[in-house]
Coordinates of C-alpha atoms and ligand atoms in Angstrom, one line a residue:
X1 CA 31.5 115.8 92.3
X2 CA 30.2 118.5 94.6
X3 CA 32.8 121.3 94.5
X4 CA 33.5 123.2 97.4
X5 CA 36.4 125.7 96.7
X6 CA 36.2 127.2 99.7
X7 CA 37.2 124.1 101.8
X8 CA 40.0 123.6 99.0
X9 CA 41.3 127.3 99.5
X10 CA 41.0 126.6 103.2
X11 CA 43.5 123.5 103.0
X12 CA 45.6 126.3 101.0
X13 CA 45.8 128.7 104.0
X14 CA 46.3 126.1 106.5
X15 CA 48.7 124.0 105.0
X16 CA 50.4 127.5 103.7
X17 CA 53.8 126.5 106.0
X18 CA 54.2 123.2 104.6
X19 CA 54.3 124.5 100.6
X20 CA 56.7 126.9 101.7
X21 CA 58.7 124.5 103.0
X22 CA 58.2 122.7 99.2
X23 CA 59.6 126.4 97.7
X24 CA 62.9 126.0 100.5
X25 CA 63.4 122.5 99.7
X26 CA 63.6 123.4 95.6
X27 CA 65.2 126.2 96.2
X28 CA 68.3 125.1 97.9
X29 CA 69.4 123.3 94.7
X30 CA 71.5 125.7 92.0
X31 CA 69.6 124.0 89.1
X32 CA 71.7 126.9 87.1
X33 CA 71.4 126.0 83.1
X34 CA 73.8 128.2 82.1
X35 CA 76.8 126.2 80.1
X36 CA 79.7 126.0 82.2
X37 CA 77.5 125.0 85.7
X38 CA 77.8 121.2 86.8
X39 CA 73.7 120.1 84.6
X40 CA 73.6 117.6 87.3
X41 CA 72.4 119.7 89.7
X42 CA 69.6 120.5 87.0
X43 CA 69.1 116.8 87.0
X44 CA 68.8 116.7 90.8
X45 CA 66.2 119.5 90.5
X46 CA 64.2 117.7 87.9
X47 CA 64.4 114.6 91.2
X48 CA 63.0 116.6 93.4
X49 CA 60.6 118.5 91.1
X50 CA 59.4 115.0 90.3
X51 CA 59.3 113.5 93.8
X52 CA 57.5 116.6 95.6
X53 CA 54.5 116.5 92.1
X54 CA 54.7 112.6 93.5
X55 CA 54.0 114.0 97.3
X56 CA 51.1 116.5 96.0
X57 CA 49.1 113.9 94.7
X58 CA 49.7 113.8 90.6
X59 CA 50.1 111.2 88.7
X60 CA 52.1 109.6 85.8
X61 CA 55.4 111.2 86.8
X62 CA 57.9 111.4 84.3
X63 CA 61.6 112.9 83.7
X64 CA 61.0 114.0 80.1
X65 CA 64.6 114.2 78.4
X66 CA 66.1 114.8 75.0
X67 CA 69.6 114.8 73.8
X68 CA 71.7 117.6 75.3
X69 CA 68.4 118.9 76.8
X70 CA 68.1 120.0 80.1
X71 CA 65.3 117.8 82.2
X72 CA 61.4 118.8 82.1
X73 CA 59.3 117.3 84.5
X74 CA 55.5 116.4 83.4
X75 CA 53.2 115.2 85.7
X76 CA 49.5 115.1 85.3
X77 CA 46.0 114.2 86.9
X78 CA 43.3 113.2 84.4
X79 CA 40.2 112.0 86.4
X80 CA 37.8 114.7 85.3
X81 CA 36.2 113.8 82.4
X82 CA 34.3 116.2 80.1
X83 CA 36.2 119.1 81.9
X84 CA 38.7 120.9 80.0
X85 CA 42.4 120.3 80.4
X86 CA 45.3 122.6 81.3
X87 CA 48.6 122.6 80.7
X88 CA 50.4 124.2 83.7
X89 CA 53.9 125.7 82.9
X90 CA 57.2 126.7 85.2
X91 CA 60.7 126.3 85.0
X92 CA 63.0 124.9 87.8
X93 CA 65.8 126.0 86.0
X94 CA 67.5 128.9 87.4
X95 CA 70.2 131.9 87.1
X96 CA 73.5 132.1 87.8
X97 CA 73.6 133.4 91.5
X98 CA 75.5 136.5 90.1
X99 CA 78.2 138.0 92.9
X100 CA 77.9 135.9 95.8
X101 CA 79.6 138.9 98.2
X102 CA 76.3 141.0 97.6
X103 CA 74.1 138.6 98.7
X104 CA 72.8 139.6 101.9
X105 CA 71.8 135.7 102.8
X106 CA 73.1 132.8 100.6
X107 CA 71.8 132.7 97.4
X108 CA 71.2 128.4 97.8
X109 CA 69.9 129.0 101.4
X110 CA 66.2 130.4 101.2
X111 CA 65.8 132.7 103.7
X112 CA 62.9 134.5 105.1
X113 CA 63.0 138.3 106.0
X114 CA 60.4 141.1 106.2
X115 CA 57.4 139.0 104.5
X116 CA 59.9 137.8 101.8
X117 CA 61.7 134.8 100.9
X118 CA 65.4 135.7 99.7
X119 CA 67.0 133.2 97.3
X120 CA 68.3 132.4 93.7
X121 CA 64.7 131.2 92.2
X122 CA 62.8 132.0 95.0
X123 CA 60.8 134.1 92.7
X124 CA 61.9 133.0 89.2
X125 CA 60.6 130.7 88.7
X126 CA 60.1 128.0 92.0
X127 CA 57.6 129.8 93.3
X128 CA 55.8 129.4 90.1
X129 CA 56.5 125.5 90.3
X130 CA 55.0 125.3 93.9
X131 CA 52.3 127.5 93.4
X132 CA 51.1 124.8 90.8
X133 CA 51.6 121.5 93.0
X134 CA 49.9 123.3 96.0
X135 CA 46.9 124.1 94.4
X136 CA 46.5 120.9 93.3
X137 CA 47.2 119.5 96.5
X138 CA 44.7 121.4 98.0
X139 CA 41.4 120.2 95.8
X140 CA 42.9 116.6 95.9
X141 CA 43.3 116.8 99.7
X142 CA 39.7 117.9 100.0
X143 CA 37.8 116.6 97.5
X144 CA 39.9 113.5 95.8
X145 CA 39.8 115.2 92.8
X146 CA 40.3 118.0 90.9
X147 CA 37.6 120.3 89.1
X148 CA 39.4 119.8 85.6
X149 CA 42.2 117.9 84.0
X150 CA 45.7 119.0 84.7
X151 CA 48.8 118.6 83.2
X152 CA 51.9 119.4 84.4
X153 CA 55.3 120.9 82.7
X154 CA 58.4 121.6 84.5
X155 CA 61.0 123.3 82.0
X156 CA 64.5 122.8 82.8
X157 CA 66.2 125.2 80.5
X158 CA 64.0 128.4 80.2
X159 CA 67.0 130.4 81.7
X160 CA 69.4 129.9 79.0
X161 CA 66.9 130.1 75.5
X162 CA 64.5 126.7 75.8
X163 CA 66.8 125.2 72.6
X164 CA 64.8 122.5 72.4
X165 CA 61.6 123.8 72.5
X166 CA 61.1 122.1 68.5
X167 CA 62.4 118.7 69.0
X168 CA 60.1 118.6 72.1
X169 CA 56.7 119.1 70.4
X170 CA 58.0 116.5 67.9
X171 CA 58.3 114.3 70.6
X172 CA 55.8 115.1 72.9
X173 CA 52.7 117.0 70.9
X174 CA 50.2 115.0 72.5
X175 CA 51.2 114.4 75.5
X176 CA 51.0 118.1 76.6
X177 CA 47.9 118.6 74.3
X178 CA 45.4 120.6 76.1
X179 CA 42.5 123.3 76.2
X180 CA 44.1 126.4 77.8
X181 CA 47.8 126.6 79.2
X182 CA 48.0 128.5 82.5
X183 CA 52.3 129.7 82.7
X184 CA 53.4 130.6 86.2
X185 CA 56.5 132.5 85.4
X186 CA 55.4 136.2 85.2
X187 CA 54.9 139.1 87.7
X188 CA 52.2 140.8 89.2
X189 CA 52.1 145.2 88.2
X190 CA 52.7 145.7 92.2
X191 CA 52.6 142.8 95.0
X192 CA 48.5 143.6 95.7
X193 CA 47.4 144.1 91.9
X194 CA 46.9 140.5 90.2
X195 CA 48.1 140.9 86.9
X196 CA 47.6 139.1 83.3
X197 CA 50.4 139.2 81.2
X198 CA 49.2 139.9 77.7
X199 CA 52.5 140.8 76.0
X200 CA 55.8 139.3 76.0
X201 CA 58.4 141.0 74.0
X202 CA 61.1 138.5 72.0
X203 CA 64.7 138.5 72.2
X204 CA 67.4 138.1 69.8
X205 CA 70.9 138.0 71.5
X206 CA 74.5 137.0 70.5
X207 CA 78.4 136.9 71.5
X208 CA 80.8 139.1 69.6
X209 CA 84.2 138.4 69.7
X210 CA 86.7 141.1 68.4
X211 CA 89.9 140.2 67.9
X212 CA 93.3 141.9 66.8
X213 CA 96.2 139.6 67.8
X214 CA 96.4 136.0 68.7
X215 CA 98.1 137.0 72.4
X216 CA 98.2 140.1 74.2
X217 CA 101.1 143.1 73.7
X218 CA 103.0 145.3 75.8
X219 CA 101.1 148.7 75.9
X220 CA 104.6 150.7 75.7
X221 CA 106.3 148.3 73.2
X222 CA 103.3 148.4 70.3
X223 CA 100.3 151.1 72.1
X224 CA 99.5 152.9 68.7
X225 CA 100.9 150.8 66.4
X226 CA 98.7 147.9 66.8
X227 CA 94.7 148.0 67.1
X228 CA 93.4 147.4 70.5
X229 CA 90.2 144.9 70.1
X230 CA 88.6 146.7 73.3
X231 CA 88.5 150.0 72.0
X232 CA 86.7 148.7 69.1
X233 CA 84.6 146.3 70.5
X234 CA 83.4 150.1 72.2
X235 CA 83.2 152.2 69.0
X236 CA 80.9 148.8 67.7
X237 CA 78.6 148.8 70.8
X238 CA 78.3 152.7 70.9
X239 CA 77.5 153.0 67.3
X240 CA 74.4 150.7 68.2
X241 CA 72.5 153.4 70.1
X242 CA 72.3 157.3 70.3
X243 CA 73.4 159.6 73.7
X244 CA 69.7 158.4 74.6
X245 CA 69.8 154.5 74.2
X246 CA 67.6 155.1 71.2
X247 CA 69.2 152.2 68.4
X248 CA 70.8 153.8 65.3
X249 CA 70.7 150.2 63.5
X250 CA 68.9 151.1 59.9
X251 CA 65.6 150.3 59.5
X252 CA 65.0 148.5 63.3
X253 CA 62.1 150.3 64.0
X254 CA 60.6 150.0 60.6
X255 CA 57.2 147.9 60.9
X256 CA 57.0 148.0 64.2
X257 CA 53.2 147.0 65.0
X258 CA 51.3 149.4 67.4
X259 CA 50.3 148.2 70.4
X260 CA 46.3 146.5 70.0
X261 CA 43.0 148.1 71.5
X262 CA 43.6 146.2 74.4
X263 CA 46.9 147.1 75.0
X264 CA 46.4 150.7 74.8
X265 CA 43.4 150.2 77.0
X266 CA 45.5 149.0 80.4
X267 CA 48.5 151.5 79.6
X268 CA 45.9 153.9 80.0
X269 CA 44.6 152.6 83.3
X270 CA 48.1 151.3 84.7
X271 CA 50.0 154.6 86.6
X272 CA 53.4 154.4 86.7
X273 CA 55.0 157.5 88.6
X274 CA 58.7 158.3 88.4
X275 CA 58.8 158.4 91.7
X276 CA 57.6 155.0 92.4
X277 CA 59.9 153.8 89.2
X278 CA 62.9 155.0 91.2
X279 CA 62.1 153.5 94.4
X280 CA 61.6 150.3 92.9
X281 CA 64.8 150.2 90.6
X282 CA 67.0 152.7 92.7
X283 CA 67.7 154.4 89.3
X284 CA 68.6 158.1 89.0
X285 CA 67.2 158.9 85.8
X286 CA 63.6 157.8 84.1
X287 CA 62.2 157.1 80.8
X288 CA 59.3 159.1 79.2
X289 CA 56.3 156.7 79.1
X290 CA 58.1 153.8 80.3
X291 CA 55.6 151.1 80.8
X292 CA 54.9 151.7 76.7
X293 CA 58.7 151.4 75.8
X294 CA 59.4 148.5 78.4
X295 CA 56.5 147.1 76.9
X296 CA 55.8 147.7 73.8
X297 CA 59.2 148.8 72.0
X298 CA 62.1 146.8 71.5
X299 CA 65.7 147.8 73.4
X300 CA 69.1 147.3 72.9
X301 CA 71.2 145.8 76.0
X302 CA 75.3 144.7 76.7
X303 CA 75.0 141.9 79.2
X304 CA 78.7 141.0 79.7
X305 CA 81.5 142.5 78.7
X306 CA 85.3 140.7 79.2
X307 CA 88.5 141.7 78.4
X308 CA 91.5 140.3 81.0
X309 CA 90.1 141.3 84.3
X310 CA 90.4 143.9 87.4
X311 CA 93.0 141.1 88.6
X312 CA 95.2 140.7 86.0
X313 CA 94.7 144.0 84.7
X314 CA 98.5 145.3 83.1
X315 CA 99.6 147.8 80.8
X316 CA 99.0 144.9 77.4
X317 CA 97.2 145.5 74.5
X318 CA 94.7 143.0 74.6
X319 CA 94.2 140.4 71.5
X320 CA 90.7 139.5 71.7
X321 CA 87.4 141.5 73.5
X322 CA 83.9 139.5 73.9
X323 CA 80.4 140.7 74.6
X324 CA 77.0 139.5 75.2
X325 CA 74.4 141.2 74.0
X326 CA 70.9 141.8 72.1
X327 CA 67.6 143.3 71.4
X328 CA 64.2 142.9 72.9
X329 CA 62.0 142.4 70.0
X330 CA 58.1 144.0 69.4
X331 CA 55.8 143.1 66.7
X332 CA 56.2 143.8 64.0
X333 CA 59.7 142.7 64.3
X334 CA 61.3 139.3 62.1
X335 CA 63.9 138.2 65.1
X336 CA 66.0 136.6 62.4
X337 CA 66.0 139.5 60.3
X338 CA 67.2 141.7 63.5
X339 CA 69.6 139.6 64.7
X340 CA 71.0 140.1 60.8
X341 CA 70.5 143.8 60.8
X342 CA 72.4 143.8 64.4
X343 CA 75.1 141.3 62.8
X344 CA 75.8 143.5 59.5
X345 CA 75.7 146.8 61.4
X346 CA 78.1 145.4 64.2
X347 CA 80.5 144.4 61.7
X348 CA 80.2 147.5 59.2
X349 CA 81.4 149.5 62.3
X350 CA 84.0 147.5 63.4
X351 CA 87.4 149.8 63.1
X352 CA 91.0 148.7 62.1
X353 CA 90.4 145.9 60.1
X354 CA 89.6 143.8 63.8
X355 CA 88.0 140.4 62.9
X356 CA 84.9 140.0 64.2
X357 CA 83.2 136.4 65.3
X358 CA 79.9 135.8 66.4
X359 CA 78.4 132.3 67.9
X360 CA 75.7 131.2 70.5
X361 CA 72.7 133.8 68.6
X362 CA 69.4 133.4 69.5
X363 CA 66.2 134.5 67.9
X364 CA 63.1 134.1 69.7
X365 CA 60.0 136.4 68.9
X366 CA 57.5 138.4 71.0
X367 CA 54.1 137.1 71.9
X368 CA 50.9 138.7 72.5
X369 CA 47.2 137.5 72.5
X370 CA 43.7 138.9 72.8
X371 CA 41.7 138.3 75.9
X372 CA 38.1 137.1 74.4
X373 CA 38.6 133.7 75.5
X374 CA 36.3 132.4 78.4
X375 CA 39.5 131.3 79.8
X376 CA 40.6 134.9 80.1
X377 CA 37.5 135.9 82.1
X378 CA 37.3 132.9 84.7
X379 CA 41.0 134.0 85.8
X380 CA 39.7 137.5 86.4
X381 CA 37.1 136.2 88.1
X382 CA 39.3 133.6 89.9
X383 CA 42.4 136.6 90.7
X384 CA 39.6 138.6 92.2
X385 CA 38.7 135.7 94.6
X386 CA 42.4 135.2 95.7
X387 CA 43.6 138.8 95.7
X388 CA 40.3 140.3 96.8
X389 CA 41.1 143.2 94.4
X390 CA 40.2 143.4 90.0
X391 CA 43.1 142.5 87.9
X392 CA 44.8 143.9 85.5
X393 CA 46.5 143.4 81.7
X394 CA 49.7 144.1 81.4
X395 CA 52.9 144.2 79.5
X396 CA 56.1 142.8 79.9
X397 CA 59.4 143.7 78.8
X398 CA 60.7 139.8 79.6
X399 CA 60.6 137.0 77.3
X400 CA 59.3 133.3 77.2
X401 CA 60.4 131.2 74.6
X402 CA 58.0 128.1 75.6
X403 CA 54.8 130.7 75.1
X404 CA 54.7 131.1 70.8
X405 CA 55.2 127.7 69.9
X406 CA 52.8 125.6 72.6
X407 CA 50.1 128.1 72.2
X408 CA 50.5 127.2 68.3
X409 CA 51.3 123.7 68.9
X410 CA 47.8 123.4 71.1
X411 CA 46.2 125.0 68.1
X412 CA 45.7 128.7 69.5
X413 CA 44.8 127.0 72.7
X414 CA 44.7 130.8 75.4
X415 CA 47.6 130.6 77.2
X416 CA 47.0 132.4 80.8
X417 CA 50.4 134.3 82.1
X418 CA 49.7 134.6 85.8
X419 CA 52.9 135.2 87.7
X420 CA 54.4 135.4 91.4
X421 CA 57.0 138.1 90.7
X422 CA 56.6 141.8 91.3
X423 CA 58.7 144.8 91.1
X424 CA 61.0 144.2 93.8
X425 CA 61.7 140.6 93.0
X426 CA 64.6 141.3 91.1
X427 CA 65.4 138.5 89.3
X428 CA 68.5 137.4 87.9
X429 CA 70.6 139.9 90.1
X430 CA 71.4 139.5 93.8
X431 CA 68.8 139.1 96.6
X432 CA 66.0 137.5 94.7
X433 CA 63.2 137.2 96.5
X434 CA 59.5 136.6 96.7
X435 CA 56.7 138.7 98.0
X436 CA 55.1 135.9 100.4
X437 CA 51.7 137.5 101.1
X438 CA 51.5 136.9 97.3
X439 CA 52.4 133.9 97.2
X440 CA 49.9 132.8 99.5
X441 CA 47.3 134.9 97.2
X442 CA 48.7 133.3 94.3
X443 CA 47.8 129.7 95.1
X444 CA 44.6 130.9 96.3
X445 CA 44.1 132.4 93.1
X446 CA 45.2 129.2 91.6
X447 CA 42.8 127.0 93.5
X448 CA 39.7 129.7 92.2
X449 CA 41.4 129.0 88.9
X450 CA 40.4 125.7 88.4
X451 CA 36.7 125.8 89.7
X452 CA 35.9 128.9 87.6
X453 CA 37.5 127.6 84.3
X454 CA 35.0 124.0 85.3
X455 CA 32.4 126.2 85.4
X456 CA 32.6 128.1 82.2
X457 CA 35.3 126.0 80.0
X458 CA 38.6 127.8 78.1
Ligands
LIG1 N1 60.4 134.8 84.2 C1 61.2 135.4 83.2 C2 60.4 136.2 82.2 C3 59.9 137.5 82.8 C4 60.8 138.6 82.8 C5 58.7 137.6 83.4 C6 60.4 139.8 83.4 C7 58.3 138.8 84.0 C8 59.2 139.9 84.0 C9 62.0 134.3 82.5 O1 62.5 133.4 83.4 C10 63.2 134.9 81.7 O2 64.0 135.4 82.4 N2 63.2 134.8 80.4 C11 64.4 135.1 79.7 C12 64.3 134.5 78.3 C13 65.6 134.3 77.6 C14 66.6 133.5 78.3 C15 65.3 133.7 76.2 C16 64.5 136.6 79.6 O3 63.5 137.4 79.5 O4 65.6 137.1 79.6
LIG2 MN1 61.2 132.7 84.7
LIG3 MN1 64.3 134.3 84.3

C-alpha cells in the first residue's frame, strides 16, 4: 500500500464537522454507570457506539457483555498483515451530570460555545471514543485501509471502578491481544502541549456508615444524652488528615517509591505557576510543588457526605451518617493493605461506641511505565505532526483501572495514554467541556499515529 498520511489527515480536517456531529450524537445519551441510573441508557450507548464504529468503516462489531457488566463495544479492522496491532481504548460510560441548576447548557444537549463543546462526556471520555473512529475513518476513506491492525474497545463502566475488568480477560484474552494499546481517556498538560501520560496514580475508596440509633431523635428530648452519628462520622474523617490535608493514618506514606528518572526529568521541564493553577481551578489557596504531589503522592478525599438533607433538615438527632471516600494511591503503595490501614484507623477513631459499616470498597493500584519502547517515540513523533509543537510526559493524579491489568494481560505490551482533556475540561463536575481546536489536533495526531508506529513497529 502506498501510504499517503497527508491525504488521510486531509479527509480529517475536512470531514472535521461531520465527527463532531459523531461526539453530539454520543453525547446526548446519559450512559451514567453509576448504580441507581436506568443501565439501559448505557445499553443504548453501547447501540450507538457500535453503529457509528459500523458507519466509520470497522469491522466485526460486537456488544461484548458479562453478567452484571456494563456493555463494551469492540470493533476491529485487521487487513494489514505483518503490521503491528493496537488496541485502542475509551469509555462511553459517563458521570452523573452532578447539579443540573449549574449547568450553563443542558448537561445531555452538547452545546458549542467559545471553541468548546459543553456537555456531560463531552470530554471524558466521548471525545476519546470519536477521536478513535475518526481517524480510522480517515485512512479507510482514503486509502481502503489502514497502515496497521486496529482493534477497538469501548468500556462501558470505567466511571464507576471497571468491576469486571478480571472476568473480562478470562473471557476475552485473545480477542483484544495486541502489540501496543493506545488509551484515549487522558488530558493534555495545557490545550496546545500534547501530552503522554506516564503515571497514573490508584485509588482505594469506600462507604462508611456510622450509626447510633435505628431512627432519628428529637434534639431537645435526648441532645446530650444520646451519640449523634454525624458528629462522629466528623471526628473519624478529621482524624484522617492534619490542618494541612497531610494523612495522619500510621504508616501510609511508608514505602512510598520515588518518582523514576523519567519522571523527575518532565517535572523539571513542566512549569506550573500559582497563578495559572488558580486561574484554572478558581482556588484561593495553592500547594507547594503541586504537579509532584498531584502526581506523584497519594491524597486523601470525602466525596459525599449525607445525613437528612437541607430540606428536611429539623432539630433530630440523626441515627445513621454515610460517606464516600478514599485515597489516591503511589507506588509503593499495596491498595489492599491501604484500604485496611484506612479501615482500622477509621474505626479506632470512631467515638461513643457508634457502629461503624463499610461496603462498596475498591482497591485499584497506580500505574506507571518507562518510555523506551519504539511505540513511545513514533507518538512523539506523530503528536508533533498534529499539534505542531514537542510533547511532553506527564503525570496524573486520575486513575484507570483498565490500564494495569491489559498492559500485563498483553504481556507488557506499551500502553500509550494520549488524551483530549485539559485543564479546563473539568470533568465530573458541571459544564464539562472539550477544547475543540484539540480535538481536531487530536485526531490529527491520531491519524500520524498510525503511520509512524507502521513505520517503526511498537
Ligand atoms: N478519564 C479519567 C481519568 C483521568 C483523570 C484522566 C484525571 C486525566 C485526568 C477517568 O474517566 C476517571 O475518572 N477515572 C476514575 C477511576 C475510578 C472510578 C476508579 C477516577 O480517576 O476517579
Ligand atoms: Mn475517563
Ligand atoms: Mn472520568
Amino acid at each position: 500500500m502506498s501510504v499517503n498520511t497527508d491525504k488521510a489527515v486531509q479527509y480529517a480536517d475536512e470531514h472535521y464537522g461531520e465527527f463532531l456531529e459523531d461526539l453530539k450524537t454520543l453525547a446526548r445519551i446519559p450512559s451514567v454507570s453509576f448504580p441507581g441510573f436506568d443501565p439501559k441508557e448505557v445499553v443504548r450507548s453501547a447501540s450507538a457506539v457500535a453503529a457509528l464504529c459500523r458507519a466509520r468503516g470497522l469491522e466485526n462489531v460486537e456488544i461484548l457483555t458479562l453478567p452484571g457488566a456494563h456493555p463494551y463495544v469492540y470493533a476491529d479492522w485487521l487487513h494489514a498483515p505483518g503490521k503491528p496491532t493496537l488496541l485502542l481504548y475509551a469509555h462511553h460510560d459517563v458521570q452523573p451530570a452532578g447539579r443540573e441548576e449549574l449547568w450553563k447548557s443542558p448537561p445531555f444537549e452538547p452545546t458549542e460555545r467559545d471553541g468548546r463543546l459543553y456537555g456531560r462526556g463531552c470530554a471524558d471520555d466521548k471525545a476519546g471514543a470519536v477521536a478513535h473512529t475518526s481517524a480510522i475513518a480517515a485512512w479507510l476513506k482514503t486509502h481502503g485501509s489502514l497502515p496497521v491492525n486496529v482493534k477497538l474497545i469501548i468500556e462501558g463502566e470505567e466511571e464507576c471502578g471497571s468491576d469486571h475488568l478480571e472476568p473480562f480477560l478470562q473471557k476475552y484474552a485473545s480477542k483484544v491481544m495486541a502489540d501496543a494499546i493506545v488509551l484515549t481517556d487522558t488530558g493534555n498538560f495545557d490545550h496546545d502541549t500534547p501530552s503522554i501520560t506516564v503515571a497514573l496514580r490508584g485509588i482505594v475508596a469506600l462507604d462508611v456508615t456510622v450509626r447510633s440509633m435505628d431512627h432519628p431523635l428529637h434534639s431537645g428530648m435526648w441532645g446530650g444524652a444520646v451519640a449523634d452519628p454525624v458528629q462522629a462520622l466528623a471526628k473519624m474523617i478529621s482524624s484522617c488528615v492534619d490542618a494541612k490535608g497531610r494523612m495522619l493514618i500510621p504508616g501510609i506514606y511508608k514505602g512510598i517509591q520515588k518518582p523514576g528518572k523519567a519522571a523527575e526529568a518532565s517535572l523539571k521541564v513542566l512549569k506550573y505557576p500559582e497563578k495559572i493553577f488558580r486561574a484554572q481551578t478558581k482556588l484561593m489557596a495553592a500547594p507547594k510543588d503541586l504537579l509532584r504531589s498531584n502526581w506523584y503522592q497519594p491524597s486523601f478525599s470525602v466525596n459525599a457526605i449525607q445525613a437528612s438533607s437541607k430540606k428536611d433538615c429539623a432539630n433530630i438527632i440523626n441515627d445513621s451518617a454515610w460517606a464516600h471516600m478514599g485515597i489516591r494511591v503511589v507506588p509503593g503503595m499495596n491498595p489492599d493493605k491501604t484500604l485496611a490501614a484506612l479501615k482500622n484507623h477509621l474505626k479506632k477513631n470512631a467515638p461513643w461506641g457508634v457502629s461503624v459499616e463499610f461496603s462498596g470498597e475498591t482497591a485499584n493500584p497506580s500505574w506507571t511505565t518507562d518510555t523506551g519502547a519504539p511505540a513511545f517515540a513514533a507518538a512523539r513523533r506523530a503528536l508533533q505532526k498534529g499539534y505542531g509543537k514537542p510533547a511532553v510526559d506527564m503525570g496524573c493524579g486520575g486513575s484507570i483501572p483498565f490500564v494495569g491489568p491489559f498492559a500485563k494481560a498483553l504481556k507488557g505490551a506499551p500502553a500509550l495514554l494520549i488524551g483530549v482533556e485539559d485543564p479546563l475540561s473539568n470533568p465530573h463536575s458541571e459544564n464539562e467541556s472539550l477544547h475543540l481546536g484539540m480535538f481536531k489536533k487530536a485526531i490529527a495526531s491520531a491519524v500520524h499515529l498510525y503511520a509512524e508506529i507502521a513505520a517503526t513497529g511498537c
